Amino acid sequence: MTVIEWAEPEDTGEILTVQRAAYVSEAQLYGDPFIPPLVESAEQIRKVIETGVVLVAREGERIVGAVRGQMSGTTCRVGRLVVAPDAQGRGVGGALLTALHHEVAAAVAFDLFTGHLSEGNLRLYRRHGYREIRRERMSDHLTMVHMRREL
């Protein structure tokens, strides 16, 4: 059974481990081992936990996923939705998104972005009501797809 709850500072190391494991495939997909989620430090993650909304998905004592939300006006910026590779495809990512939508009830919109080749991510976000609002070319091999879910 998966339980979604607020992250605590002591979850930092395990969130970092899940994040790195989850983003390895993205780094391979785009040919870039230095994408921000792979070089983010434990201290940076701890600071986000202490100052923002960070939810974790637990199966027993193990963290199998996490997501962040940061308010900007009336919009929640969604970031670092991660699911451990062995837990992917079981609804953990969708459960984290749904929980974030409920936890940040003051938001009138949710914004996020993902790479143009990340088809699984794009499908997940569309299933949860996100629509593409623009594309931003970052390099020859990467275009960011910006998406929004309005309430």
mmCIF file of C-alpha atoms in Angstrom:
data_model
loop_
_atom_site.group_PDB
_atom_site.id
_atom_site.type_symbol
_atom_site.label_atom_id
_atom_site.label_comp_id
_atom_site.label_asym_id
_atom_site.label_seq_id
_atom_site.Cartn_x
_atom_site.Cartn_y
_atom_site.Cartn_z
ATOM 1 C CA MET A 1 0.000 0.000 0.000
ATOM 2 C CA THR A 2 1.302 3.444 -0.940
ATOM 3 C CA VAL A 3 0.887 6.290 1.548
ATOM 4 C CA ILE A 4 1.399 9.931 0.529
ATOM 5 C CA GLU A 5 2.615 12.308 3.241
ATOM 6 C CA TRP A 6 4.660 15.453 3.783
ATOM 7 C CA ALA A 7 8.418 14.959 3.598
ATOM 8 C CA GLU A 8 10.536 15.553 6.679
ATOM 9 C CA PRO A 9 14.159 16.793 6.683
ATOM 10 C CA GLU A 10 15.346 13.295 7.620
ATOM 11 C CA ASP A 11 13.897 12.032 4.304
ATOM 12 C CA THR A 12 16.465 14.061 2.345
ATOM 13 C CA GLY A 13 18.929 11.251 1.630
ATOM 14 C CA GLU A 14 16.291 8.806 0.478
ATOM 15 C CA ILE A 15 14.594 11.432 -1.717
ATOM 16 C CA LEU A 16 17.971 12.198 -3.299
ATOM 17 C CA THR A 17 18.523 8.491 -3.997
ATOM 18 C CA VAL A 18 15.080 8.072 -5.595
ATOM 19 C CA GLN A 19 15.533 11.287 -7.584
ATOM 20 C CA ARG A 20 18.870 10.186 -9.015
ATOM 21 C CA ALA A 21 17.577 6.720 -9.852
ATOM 22 C CA ALA A 22 14.491 8.168 -11.541
ATOM 23 C CA TYR A 23 16.377 10.735 -13.624
ATOM 24 C CA VAL A 24 19.105 8.431 -14.967
ATOM 25 C CA SER A 25 16.794 7.367 -17.810
ATOM 26 C CA GLU A 26 16.060 11.035 -18.602
ATOM 27 C CA ALA A 27 19.784 11.794 -18.708
ATOM 28 C CA GLN A 28 20.296 8.886 -21.097
ATOM 29 C CA LEU A 29 17.341 9.931 -23.239
ATOM 30 C CA TYR A 30 18.745 13.427 -23.714
ATOM 31 C CA GLY A 31 22.435 12.488 -23.690
ATOM 32 C CA ASP A 32 23.220 14.733 -20.734
ATOM 33 C CA PRO A 33 24.491 13.284 -17.437
ATOM 34 C CA PHE A 34 24.502 16.737 -15.831
ATOM 35 C CA ILE A 35 20.793 17.537 -15.811
ATOM 36 C CA PRO A 36 19.864 19.536 -12.679
ATOM 37 C CA PRO A 37 18.089 16.695 -10.805
ATOM 38 C CA LEU A 38 21.252 14.578 -11.035
ATOM 39 C CA VAL A 39 23.578 17.255 -9.705
ATOM 40 C CA GLU A 40 21.326 18.692 -7.001
ATOM 41 C CA SER A 41 22.830 18.298 -3.530
ATOM 42 C CA ALA A 42 21.284 16.850 -0.408
ATOM 43 C CA GLU A 43 21.509 20.284 1.207
ATOM 44 C CA GLN A 44 19.499 21.832 -1.633
ATOM 45 C CA ILE A 45 16.801 19.174 -1.225
ATOM 46 C CA ARG A 46 16.738 19.657 2.559
ATOM 47 C CA LYS A 47 16.209 23.394 2.076
ATOM 48 C CA VAL A 48 13.248 22.759 -0.244
ATOM 49 C CA ILE A 49 11.720 20.379 2.307
ATOM 50 C CA GLU A 50 12.080 23.009 5.020
ATOM 51 C CA THR A 51 10.646 25.890 2.969
ATOM 52 C CA GLY A 52 8.181 24.434 0.470
ATOM 53 C CA VAL A 53 5.724 21.661 -0.167
ATOM 54 C CA VAL A 54 7.408 18.287 -0.658
ATOM 55 C CA LEU A 55 5.331 15.130 -0.600
ATOM 56 C CA VAL A 56 6.660 11.580 -0.522
ATOM 57 C CA ALA A 57 5.095 8.266 -1.437
ATOM 58 C CA ARG A 58 5.946 5.477 0.997
ATOM 59 C CA GLU A 59 5.532 1.755 0.678
ATOM 60 C CA GLY A 60 6.180 0.541 4.179
ATOM 61 C CA GLU A 61 9.272 2.385 5.372
ATOM 62 C CA ARG A 62 10.628 2.929 1.854
ATOM 63 C CA ILE A 63 10.190 6.173 -0.082
ATOM 64 C CA VAL A 64 9.246 5.254 -3.662
ATOM 65 C CA GLY A 65 8.420 8.715 -4.972
ATOM 66 C CA ALA A 66 8.324 12.436 -4.299
ATOM 67 C CA VAL A 67 6.999 15.684 -5.725
ATOM 68 C CA ARG A 68 7.515 19.373 -4.972
ATOM 69 C CA GLY A 69 5.214 22.346 -5.162
ATOM 70 C CA GLN A 70 6.116 26.024 -4.890
ATOM 71 C CA MET A 71 3.530 28.791 -4.904
ATOM 72 C CA SER A 72 4.080 31.805 -7.145
ATOM 73 C CA GLY A 73 1.102 34.101 -6.775
ATOM 74 C CA THR A 74 -1.924 31.852 -7.333
ATOM 75 C CA THR A 75 0.017 29.277 -9.367
ATOM 76 C CA CYS A 76 1.745 26.218 -7.959
ATOM 77 C CA ARG A 77 4.939 25.315 -9.797
ATOM 78 C CA VAL A 78 5.263 21.532 -9.761
ATOM 79 C CA GLY A 79 8.775 20.123 -9.762
ATOM 80 C CA ARG A 80 10.823 16.991 -9.436
ATOM 81 C CA LEU A 81 8.024 14.441 -9.683
ATOM 82 C CA VAL A 82 10.072 11.284 -9.222
ATOM 83 C CA VAL A 83 9.234 7.614 -8.843
ATOM 84 C CA ALA A 84 11.741 4.834 -8.156
ATOM 85 C CA PRO A 85 12.266 2.804 -11.344
ATOM 86 C CA ASP A 86 10.923 -0.409 -9.792
ATOM 87 C CA ALA A 87 7.740 1.403 -8.661
ATOM 88 C CA GLN A 88 6.970 3.071 -11.993
ATOM 89 C CA GLY A 89 3.785 2.145 -13.826
ATOM 90 C CA ARG A 90 1.835 1.445 -10.615
ATOM 91 C CA GLY A 91 0.119 4.814 -10.166
ATOM 92 C CA VAL A 92 2.592 6.355 -7.718
ATOM 93 C CA GLY A 93 3.274 9.415 -9.884
ATOM 94 C CA GLY A 94 -0.424 10.035 -10.426
ATOM 95 C CA ALA A 95 -1.128 9.640 -6.707
ATOM 96 C CA LEU A 96 1.586 12.181 -5.896
ATOM 97 C CA LEU A 97 0.172 14.691 -8.397
ATOM 98 C CA THR A 98 -3.359 14.239 -7.059
ATOM 99 C CA ALA A 99 -2.146 14.685 -3.487
ATOM 100 C CA LEU A 100 -0.235 17.840 -4.432
ATOM 101 C CA HIS A 101 -3.350 19.258 -6.097
ATOM 102 C CA HIS A 102 -5.239 18.719 -2.819
ATOM 103 C CA GLU A 103 -2.461 19.975 -0.514
ATOM 104 C CA VAL A 104 -2.044 23.233 -2.426
ATOM 105 C CA ALA A 105 -5.757 24.000 -2.546
ATOM 106 C CA ALA A 106 -5.141 27.759 -2.799
ATOM 107 C CA ALA A 107 -3.647 27.358 -6.277
ATOM 108 C CA VAL A 108 -5.847 28.223 -9.259
ATOM 109 C CA ALA A 109 -3.319 26.688 -11.667
ATOM 110 C CA PHE A 110 -0.442 24.197 -11.609
ATOM 111 C CA ASP A 111 2.521 24.629 -13.962
ATOM 112 C CA LEU A 112 5.249 22.142 -14.816
ATOM 113 C CA PHE A 113 7.646 21.282 -17.590
ATOM 114 C CA THR A 114 9.277 18.187 -19.025
ATOM 115 C CA GLY A 115 11.415 17.274 -21.996
ATOM 116 C CA HIS A 116 9.836 16.744 -25.403
ATOM 117 C CA LEU A 117 11.057 13.131 -25.622
ATOM 118 C CA SER A 118 9.640 12.137 -22.225
ATOM 119 C CA GLU A 119 6.482 10.510 -23.600
ATOM 120 C CA GLY A 120 5.550 8.719 -20.377
ATOM 121 C CA ASN A 121 5.690 11.972 -18.442
ATOM 122 C CA LEU A 122 3.669 13.813 -21.083
ATOM 123 C CA ARG A 123 0.974 11.086 -21.007
ATOM 124 C CA LEU A 124 0.807 11.181 -17.206
ATOM 125 C CA TYR A 125 0.438 14.938 -17.110
ATOM 126 C CA ARG A 126 -2.248 14.952 -19.814
ATOM 127 C CA ARG A 127 -4.218 12.292 -17.905
ATOM 128 C CA HIS A 128 -4.187 14.607 -14.894
ATOM 129 C CA GLY A 129 -5.566 17.595 -16.776
ATOM 130 C CA TYR A 130 -2.379 19.344 -17.871
ATOM 131 C CA ARG A 131 -2.322 20.991 -21.304
ATOM 132 C CA GLU A 132 0.683 22.183 -23.256
ATOM 133 C CA ILE A 133 1.032 25.959 -23.169
ATOM 134 C CA ARG A 134 4.372 26.435 -24.929
ATOM 135 C CA ARG A 135 7.665 24.871 -25.968
ATOM 136 C CA GLU A 136 11.098 26.245 -25.229
ATOM 137 C CA ARG A 137 14.127 25.082 -27.197
ATOM 138 C CA MET A 138 17.001 24.661 -24.761
ATOM 139 C CA SER A 139 19.565 23.059 -27.093
ATOM 140 C CA ASP A 140 19.791 20.960 -30.232
ATOM 141 C CA HIS A 141 18.718 17.882 -28.289
ATOM 142 C CA LEU A 142 16.258 19.329 -25.769
ATOM 143 C CA THR A 143 12.988 21.214 -26.020
ATOM 144 C CA MET A 144 11.083 21.830 -22.798
ATOM 145 C CA VAL A 145 7.314 21.329 -22.934
ATOM 146 C CA HIS A 146 5.589 23.703 -20.503
ATOM 147 C CA MET A 147 2.194 22.506 -19.288
ATOM 148 C CA ARG A 148 -0.586 23.933 -17.127
ATOM 149 C CA ARG A 149 -3.550 22.546 -15.229
ATOM 150 C CA GLU A 150 -6.159 25.191 -14.510
ATOM 151 C CA LEU A 151 -8.933 24.734 -11.986
#
